PDB file of C-alpha atoms in Angstrom:
ATOM      1  CA  UNK A   1     -46.163 -49.564 -82.320  1.00 35.00           C
ATOM      2  CA  UNK A   2     -43.230 -47.248 -82.961  1.00 39.00           C
ATOM      3  CA  UNK A   3     -43.128 -44.043 -80.949  1.00 42.00           C
ATOM      4  CA  UNK A   4     -43.885 -40.789 -82.768  1.00 39.00           C
ATOM      5  CA  UNK A   5     -40.870 -38.521 -83.038  1.00 42.00           C
ATOM      6  CA  UNK A   6     -42.543 -35.312 -81.931  1.00 44.00           C
ATOM      7  CA  UNK A   7     -39.753 -33.071 -83.203  1.00 50.00           C
ATOM      8  CA  UNK A   8     -39.712 -34.703 -86.642  1.00 53.00           C
ATOM      9  CA  UNK A   9     -41.246 -33.534 -89.904  1.00 60.00           C
ATOM     10  CA  UNK A  10     -43.550 -36.478 -90.544  1.00 66.00           C
ATOM     11  CA  UNK A  11     -47.314 -36.033 -90.816  1.00 67.00           C
ATOM     12  CA  UNK A  12     -47.675 -37.987 -87.576  1.00 59.00           C
ATOM     13  CA  UNK A  13     -45.325 -35.619 -85.770  1.00 62.00           C
ATOM     14  CA  UNK A  14     -47.155 -32.566 -87.111  1.00 66.00           C
ATOM     15  CA  UNK A  15     -50.518 -33.945 -86.042  1.00 66.00           C
ATOM     16  CA  UNK A  16     -49.151 -34.736 -82.607  1.00 60.00           C
ATOM     17  CA  UNK A  17     -47.862 -31.175 -82.206  1.00 81.00           C
ATOM     18  CA  UNK A  18     -51.222 -29.759 -83.272  1.00 85.00           C
ATOM     19  CA  UNK A  19     -52.896 -31.894 -80.620  1.00 89.00           C
ATOM     20  CA  UNK A  20     -50.490 -30.519 -78.028  1.00 92.00           C
ATOM     21  CA  UNK A  21     -51.103 -26.952 -79.175  1.00 93.00           C
ATOM     22  CA  UNK A  22     -54.886 -27.354 -78.931  1.00 93.00           C
ATOM     23  CA  UNK A  23     -54.540 -28.980 -75.523  1.00 95.00           C
ATOM     24  CA  UNK A  24     -52.315 -26.134 -74.286  1.00 96.00           C
ATOM     25  CA  UNK A  25     -54.759 -23.542 -75.617  1.00 97.00           C
ATOM     26  CA  UNK A  26     -57.634 -25.245 -73.842  1.00 96.00           C
ATOM     27  CA  UNK A  27     -55.723 -25.434 -70.561  1.00 97.00           C
ATOM     28  CA  UNK A  28     -54.777 -21.757 -70.653  1.00 97.00           C
ATOM     29  CA  UNK A  29     -58.302 -20.678 -71.557  1.00 97.00           C
ATOM     30  CA  UNK A  30     -59.757 -22.804 -68.773  1.00 97.00           C
ATOM     31  CA  UNK A  31     -57.415 -21.190 -66.263  1.00 97.00           C
ATOM     32  CA  UNK A  32     -57.881 -17.573 -67.276  1.00 96.00           C
ATOM     33  CA  UNK A  33     -60.322 -17.082 -70.133  1.00 96.00           C
ATOM     34  CA  UNK A  34     -59.600 -15.229 -73.363  1.00 96.00           C
ATOM     35  CA  UNK A  35     -56.833 -12.996 -72.014  1.00 96.00           C
ATOM     36  CA  UNK A  36     -54.854 -15.975 -70.703  1.00 97.00           C
ATOM     37  CA  UNK A  37     -54.369 -17.385 -74.205  1.00 97.00           C
ATOM     38  CA  UNK A  38     -51.183 -15.733 -75.476  1.00 97.00           C
ATOM     39  CA  UNK A  39     -49.179 -17.052 -78.410  1.00 96.00           C
ATOM     40  CA  UNK A  40     -45.881 -17.173 -76.543  1.00 96.00           C
ATOM     41  CA  UNK A  41     -47.453 -18.923 -73.564  1.00 97.00           C
ATOM     42  CA  UNK A  42     -49.184 -21.495 -75.759  1.00 97.00           C
ATOM     43  CA  UNK A  43     -45.881 -22.238 -77.490  1.00 95.00           C
ATOM     44  CA  UNK A  44     -44.175 -22.673 -74.122  1.00 95.00           C
ATOM     45  CA  UNK A  45     -46.820 -24.995 -72.688  1.00 96.00           C
ATOM     46  CA  UNK A  46     -47.034 -27.012 -75.922  1.00 94.00           C
ATOM     47  CA  UNK A  47     -43.230 -27.155 -76.212  1.00 92.00           C
ATOM     48  CA  UNK A  48     -43.452 -25.770 -79.722  1.00 90.00           C
ATOM     49  CA  UNK A  49     -41.308 -23.085 -81.316  1.00 90.00           C
ATOM     50  CA  UNK A  50     -43.114 -19.743 -81.445  1.00 92.00           C
ATOM     51  CA  UNK A  51     -42.202 -19.331 -85.115  1.00 90.00           C
ATOM     52  CA  UNK A  52     -43.762 -22.719 -85.895  1.00 88.00           C
ATOM     53  CA  UNK A  53     -46.908 -21.801 -84.000  1.00 91.00           C
ATOM     54  CA  UNK A  54     -47.293 -18.590 -86.030  1.00 91.00           C
ATOM     55  CA  UNK A  55     -46.820 -20.546 -89.250  1.00 87.00           C
ATOM     56  CA  UNK A  56     -50.054 -22.441 -88.690  1.00 86.00           C
ATOM     57  CA  UNK A  57     -52.009 -20.100 -86.387  1.00 91.00           C
ATOM     58  CA  UNK A  58     -51.867 -16.406 -87.173  1.00 91.00           C
ATOM     59  CA  UNK A  59     -53.478 -15.276 -83.910  1.00 92.00           C
ATOM     60  CA  UNK A  60     -54.830 -16.359 -80.558  1.00 94.00           C
ATOM     61  CA  UNK A  61     -58.313 -16.272 -82.046  1.00 94.00           C
ATOM     62  CA  UNK A  62     -57.308 -19.026 -84.461  1.00 92.00           C
ATOM     63  CA  UNK A  63     -55.909 -21.063 -81.570  1.00 93.00           C
ATOM     64  CA  UNK A  64     -59.144 -20.710 -79.612  1.00 94.00           C
ATOM     65  CA  UNK A  65     -61.087 -21.570 -82.753  1.00 92.00           C
ATOM     66  CA  UNK A  66     -59.144 -24.824 -83.063  1.00 90.00           C
ATOM     67  CA  UNK A  67     -59.913 -25.630 -79.431  1.00 92.00           C
ATOM     68  CA  UNK A  68     -63.613 -24.913 -79.977  1.00 92.00           C
ATOM     69  CA  UNK A  69     -63.707 -27.137 -83.044  1.00 90.00           C
ATOM     70  CA  UNK A  70     -62.094 -29.899 -80.986  1.00 90.00           C
ATOM     71  CA  UNK A  71     -64.858 -29.416 -78.424  1.00 91.00           C
ATOM     72  CA  UNK A  72     -67.495 -29.654 -81.151  1.00 91.00           C
ATOM     73  CA  UNK A  73     -66.019 -32.937 -82.311  1.00 90.00           C
ATOM     74  CA  UNK A  74     -66.135 -34.201 -78.744  1.00 91.00           C
ATOM     75  CA  UNK A  75     -69.783 -33.139 -78.551  1.00 93.00           C
ATOM     76  CA  UNK A  76     -70.587 -34.986 -81.779  1.00 92.00           C
ATOM     77  CA  UNK A  77     -68.849 -38.126 -80.500  1.00 92.00           C
ATOM     78  CA  UNK A  78     -70.697 -37.937 -77.179  1.00 94.00           C
ATOM     79  CA  UNK A  79     -74.005 -37.665 -79.033  1.00 94.00           C
ATOM     80  CA  UNK A  80     -73.147 -40.772 -81.038  1.00 92.00           C
ATOM     81  CA  UNK A  81     -72.415 -42.671 -77.831  1.00 95.00           C
ATOM     82  CA  UNK A  82     -75.403 -41.257 -75.972  1.00 95.00           C
ATOM     83  CA  UNK A  83     -77.967 -40.102 -78.540  1.00 95.00           C
ATOM     84  CA  UNK A  84     -80.872 -37.935 -77.365  1.00 95.00           C
ATOM     85  CA  UNK A  85     -83.916 -39.981 -76.371  1.00 93.00           C
ATOM     86  CA  UNK A  86     -86.548 -37.362 -77.145  1.00 94.00           C
ATOM     87  CA  UNK A  87     -89.239 -38.583 -79.546  1.00 93.00           C
ATOM     88  CA  UNK A  88     -89.429 -35.492 -81.744  1.00 94.00           C
ATOM     89  CA  UNK A  89     -86.900 -33.773 -83.981  1.00 94.00           C
ATOM     90  CA  UNK A  90     -87.230 -30.521 -82.051  1.00 95.00           C
ATOM     91  CA  UNK A  91     -86.716 -32.352 -78.760  1.00 96.00           C
ATOM     92  CA  UNK A  92     -83.515 -33.980 -79.992  1.00 96.00           C
ATOM     93  CA  UNK A  93     -82.191 -30.703 -81.426  1.00 96.00           C
ATOM     94  CA  UNK A  94     -82.941 -29.003 -78.120  1.00 96.00           C
ATOM     95  CA  UNK A  95     -80.962 -31.662 -76.286  1.00 96.00           C
ATOM     96  CA  UNK A  96     -77.941 -30.885 -78.477  1.00 96.00           C
ATOM     97  CA  UNK A  97     -78.110 -27.211 -77.499  1.00 97.00           C
ATOM     98  CA  UNK A  98     -78.499 -28.080 -73.821  1.00 97.00           C
ATOM     99  CA  UNK A  99     -75.560 -30.485 -73.818  1.00 96.00           C
ATOM    100  CA  UNK A 100     -73.371 -27.934 -75.573  1.00 96.00           C
ATOM    101  CA  UNK A 101     -74.388 -25.317 -73.020  1.00 97.00           C
ATOM    102  CA  UNK A 102     -73.628 -27.626 -70.098  1.00 97.00           C
ATOM    103  CA  UNK A 103     -70.182 -28.174 -71.582  1.00 95.00           C
ATOM    104  CA  UNK A 104     -69.623 -24.422 -71.255  1.00 96.00           C
ATOM    105  CA  UNK A 105     -70.969 -24.458 -67.700  1.00 97.00           C
ATOM    106  CA  UNK A 106     -68.375 -27.052 -66.712  1.00 96.00           C
ATOM    107  CA  UNK A 107     -65.570 -24.796 -67.960  1.00 97.00           C
ATOM    108  CA  UNK A 108     -66.336 -21.066 -67.531  1.00 97.00           C
ATOM    109  CA  UNK A 109     -62.841 -19.961 -68.540  1.00 97.00           C
ATOM    110  CA  UNK A 110     -63.048 -21.794 -71.832  1.00 97.00           C
ATOM    111  CA  UNK A 111     -66.599 -20.527 -72.323  1.00 97.00           C
ATOM    112  CA  UNK A 112     -65.340 -16.954 -71.928  1.00 96.00           C
ATOM    113  CA  UNK A 113     -62.617 -17.525 -74.522  1.00 96.00           C
ATOM    114  CA  UNK A 114     -64.993 -19.250 -76.933  1.00 95.00           C
ATOM    115  CA  UNK A 115     -67.597 -16.507 -76.745  1.00 94.00           C
ATOM    116  CA  UNK A 116     -64.915 -13.872 -77.267  1.00 93.00           C
ATOM    117  CA  UNK A 117     -64.199 -15.266 -80.749  1.00 89.00           C
ATOM    118  CA  UNK A 118     -67.720 -16.523 -81.487  1.00 75.00           C
ATOM    119  CA  UNK A 119     -68.278 -14.328 -84.547  1.00 56.00           C
ATOM    120  CA  UNK A 120     -65.007 -15.080 -86.329  1.00 51.00           C
ATOM    121  CA  UNK A 121     -64.414 -18.765 -85.760  1.00 49.00           C
ATOM    122  CA  UNK A 122     -62.781 -20.667 -88.614  1.00 38.00           C
ATOM    123  CA  UNK A 123     -64.105 -23.768 -90.247  1.00 40.00           C
ATOM    124  CA  UNK A 124     -62.396 -26.888 -88.981  1.00 39.00           C
ATOM    125  CA  UNK A 125     -59.829 -28.278 -91.417  1.00 41.00           C
ATOM    126  CA  UNK A 126     -58.032 -31.510 -90.421  1.00 39.00           C
ATOM    127  CA  UNK A 127     -55.294 -30.771 -92.981  1.00 41.00           C
ATOM    128  CA  UNK A 128     -54.545 -27.275 -91.720  1.00 41.00           C
ATOM    129  CA  UNK A 129     -51.103 -28.395 -90.503  1.00 39.00           C
ATOM    130  CA  UNK A 130     -50.110 -28.902 -94.132  1.00 40.00           C
ATOM    131  CA  UNK A 131     -50.528 -25.240 -95.084  1.00 40.00           C
ATOM    132  CA  UNK A 132     -50.491 -21.815 -93.437  1.00 41.00           C
ATOM    133  CA  UNK A 133     -53.643 -20.890 -91.562  1.00 40.00           C
ATOM    134  CA  UNK A 134     -54.191 -17.807 -93.725  1.00 38.00           C
ATOM    135  CA  UNK A 135     -55.251 -20.073 -96.599  1.00 37.00           C
ATOM    136  CA  UNK A 136     -58.218 -21.430 -94.653  1.00 37.00           C
ATOM    137  CA  UNK A 137     -61.604 -19.917 -95.426  1.00 28.00           C
ATOM    138  CA  UNK A 138     -63.544 -17.974 -92.811  1.00 31.00           C
ATOM    139  CA  UNK A 139     -66.878 -19.565 -91.876  1.00 37.00           C
ATOM    140  CA  UNK A 140     -69.484 -19.090 -89.176  1.00 39.00           C
ATOM    141  CA  UNK A 141     -69.262 -21.383 -86.190  1.00 47.00           C
ATOM    142  CA  UNK A 142     -72.977 -21.994 -86.639  1.00 45.00           C
ATOM    143  CA  UNK A 143     -72.293 -24.160 -89.694  1.00 49.00           C
ATOM    144  CA  UNK A 144     -70.692 -27.128 -87.922  1.00 78.00           C
ATOM    145  CA  UNK A 145     -72.737 -26.568 -84.773  1.00 85.00           C
ATOM    146  CA  UNK A 146     -76.027 -26.659 -86.634  1.00 89.00           C
ATOM    147  CA  UNK A 147     -74.918 -29.680 -88.655  1.00 91.00           C
ATOM    148  CA  UNK A 148     -74.497 -31.574 -85.400  1.00 93.00           C
ATOM    149  CA  UNK A 149     -77.972 -30.531 -84.254  1.00 94.00           C
ATOM    150  CA  UNK A 150     -79.514 -31.393 -87.630  1.00 94.00           C
ATOM    151  CA  UNK A 151     -77.934 -34.854 -87.667  1.00 93.00           C
ATOM    152  CA  UNK A 152     -79.446 -35.628 -84.264  1.00 94.00           C
ATOM    153  CA  UNK A 153     -82.829 -34.141 -85.134  1.00 94.00           C
ATOM    154  CA  UNK A 154     -83.451 -35.771 -88.508  1.00 94.00           C
ATOM    155  CA  UNK A 155     -80.573 -38.191 -89.117  1.00 92.00           C
ATOM    156  CA  UNK A 156     -77.135 -37.733 -90.735  1.00 88.00           C
ATOM    157  CA  UNK A 157     -78.444 -38.163 -94.291  1.00 88.00           C
ATOM    158  CA  UNK A 158     -81.365 -35.760 -94.001  1.00 87.00           C
ATOM    159  CA  UNK A 159     -81.105 -32.741 -96.365  1.00 88.00           C
ATOM    160  CA  UNK A 160     -82.217 -29.824 -94.200  1.00 86.00           C
ATOM    161  CA  UNK A 161     -84.836 -27.537 -95.699  1.00 89.00           C
ATOM    162  CA  UNK A 162     -84.021 -23.807 -95.999  1.00 90.00           C
ATOM    163  CA  UNK A 163     -86.427 -23.170 -93.125  1.00 91.00           C
ATOM    164  CA  UNK A 164     -84.725 -25.770 -90.931  1.00 91.00           C
ATOM    165  CA  UNK A 165     -81.290 -24.337 -91.677  1.00 90.00           C
ATOM    166  CA  UNK A 166     -82.394 -20.778 -90.902  1.00 91.00           C
ATOM    167  CA  UNK A 167     -84.137 -21.881 -87.735  1.00 94.00           C
ATOM    168  CA  UNK A 168     -81.092 -23.788 -86.482  1.00 93.00           C
ATOM    169  CA  UNK A 169     -78.969 -20.722 -87.209  1.00 91.00           C
ATOM    170  CA  UNK A 170     -81.347 -18.602 -85.130  1.00 93.00           C
ATOM    171  CA  UNK A 171     -81.181 -21.158 -82.322  1.00 95.00           C
ATOM    172  CA  UNK A 172     -77.391 -21.157 -82.419  1.00 93.00           C
ATOM    173  CA  UNK A 173     -77.453 -17.367 -82.055  1.00 93.00           C
ATOM    174  CA  UNK A 174     -79.777 -17.733 -79.084  1.00 95.00           C
ATOM    175  CA  UNK A 175     -77.438 -20.363 -77.649  1.00 95.00           C
ATOM    176  CA  UNK A 176     -74.449 -18.001 -77.865  1.00 94.00           C
ATOM    177  CA  UNK A 177     -76.385 -15.164 -76.262  1.00 95.00           C
ATOM    178  CA  UNK A 178     -77.531 -17.532 -73.526  1.00 96.00           C
ATOM    179  CA  UNK A 179     -73.956 -18.561 -72.736  1.00 96.00           C
ATOM    180  CA  UNK A 180     -72.957 -14.900 -72.506  1.00 95.00           C
ATOM    181  CA  UNK A 181     -75.941 -14.152 -70.275  1.00 96.00           C
ATOM    182  CA  UNK A 182     -74.977 -17.003 -67.976  1.00 97.00           C
ATOM    183  CA  UNK A 183     -71.326 -15.877 -67.889  1.00 96.00           C
ATOM    184  CA  UNK A 184     -72.461 -12.366 -66.929  1.00 96.00           C
ATOM    185  CA  UNK A 185     -74.627 -13.746 -64.137  1.00 96.00           C
ATOM    186  CA  UNK A 186     -77.846 -12.557 -65.764  1.00 96.00           C
ATOM    187  CA  UNK A 187     -79.409 -16.007 -66.255  1.00 96.00           C
ATOM    188  CA  UNK A 188     -79.270 -19.211 -64.230  1.00 97.00           C
ATOM    189  CA  UNK A 189     -78.269 -22.561 -65.674  1.00 98.00           C
ATOM    190  CA  UNK A 190     -81.765 -23.975 -65.224  1.00 98.00           C
ATOM    191  CA  UNK A 191     -83.371 -20.968 -66.892  1.00 97.00           C
ATOM    192  CA  UNK A 192     -81.050 -21.225 -69.892  1.00 98.00           C
ATOM    193  CA  UNK A 193     -81.910 -24.908 -70.272  1.00 97.00           C
ATOM    194  CA  UNK A 194     -85.627 -24.103 -70.165  1.00 97.00           C
ATOM    195  CA  UNK A 195     -85.281 -21.334 -72.736  1.00 97.00           C
ATOM    196  CA  UNK A 196     -83.229 -23.426 -75.142  1.00 97.00           C
ATOM    197  CA  UNK A 197     -85.687 -26.314 -75.014  1.00 97.00           C
ATOM    198  CA  UNK A 198     -88.713 -24.045 -75.343  1.00 97.00           C
ATOM    199  CA  UNK A 199     -87.257 -22.033 -78.226  1.00 97.00           C
ATOM    200  CA  UNK A 200     -86.217 -25.174 -80.101  1.00 96.00           C
ATOM    201  CA  UNK A 201     -89.646 -26.730 -79.628  1.00 94.00           C
ATOM    202  CA  UNK A 202     -91.571 -23.646 -80.733  1.00 94.00           C
ATOM    203  CA  UNK A 203     -89.357 -22.688 -83.682  1.00 94.00           C
ATOM    204  CA  UNK A 204     -88.657 -26.084 -85.202  1.00 91.00           C
ATOM    205  CA  UNK A 205     -92.181 -27.408 -84.763  1.00 85.00           C
ATOM    206  CA  UNK A 206     -93.430 -24.413 -86.760  1.00 65.00           C
ATOM    207  CA  UNK A 207     -91.741 -25.812 -89.900  1.00 58.00           C
ATOM    208  CA  UNK A 208     -94.309 -27.796 -91.914  1.00 54.00           C
ATOM    209  CA  UNK A 209     -91.488 -30.088 -93.105  1.00 54.00           C
ATOM    210  CA  UNK A 210     -90.938 -31.345 -89.562  1.00 53.00           C
ATOM    211  CA  UNK A 211     -92.887 -34.562 -88.913  1.00 52.00           C
ATOM    212  CA  UNK A 212     -95.473 -34.189 -86.185  1.00 49.00           C
ATOM    213  CA  UNK A 213     -95.153 -36.369 -83.121  1.00 44.00           C
ATOM    214  CA  UNK A 214     -95.398 -36.360 -79.399  1.00 38.00           C
ATOM    215  CA  UNK A 215     -94.507 -32.958 -78.011  1.00 39.00           C
ATOM    216  CA  UNK A 216     -91.514 -32.460 -75.782  1.00 37.00           C
ATOM    217  CA  UNK A 217     -91.598 -30.981 -72.314  1.00 40.00           C
ATOM    218  CA  UNK A 218     -90.829 -27.304 -71.886  1.00 38.00           C
ATOM    219  CA  UNK A 219     -88.864 -28.089 -68.714  1.00 40.00           C
TER     220      UNK A 219
END
């Protein structure tokens, strides 16, 4: 296989640079949280011209957003390799929230950066390197996050009911608040896990469209 010319203008070279930029953003966030992610520093670590970086990412928030979306894709891939074993839809959805939370626990610096831009995260676009970032549409992070949870709860082809979609959005909000509470030292890891599982069980099982089955443990 021919080597990718990372300083070239091919699509492969652009994609490779984006991967380096996301990796650099993640490393800086892990080391120092939100404040450590600075455009000039990301460009230096990623060995990318600052002007090129600004062409595709207008701000540090967009860089962190790209890193978060990469993490979400990793979460989705992990769930495909190791799907939740719970017997109910609410149990499987709860497992998605718990695994996502534990990913934050393993990397507090990145968790701090992610929560700092939680309300303004951009929708993932694999073709964003082909056009300036300003052309991408703003979307809530809860959209891709809840799609991952829904796919595990009811299957990838299941059309979520309005109640299911609203409930998953509420659970995602609870998840974000739980991460912040843990970062601030207000809630332990075990308590967050218990709350996420309990809330998912109680809220999703209240939807009459959810098939009834064996209940999941609150622990």
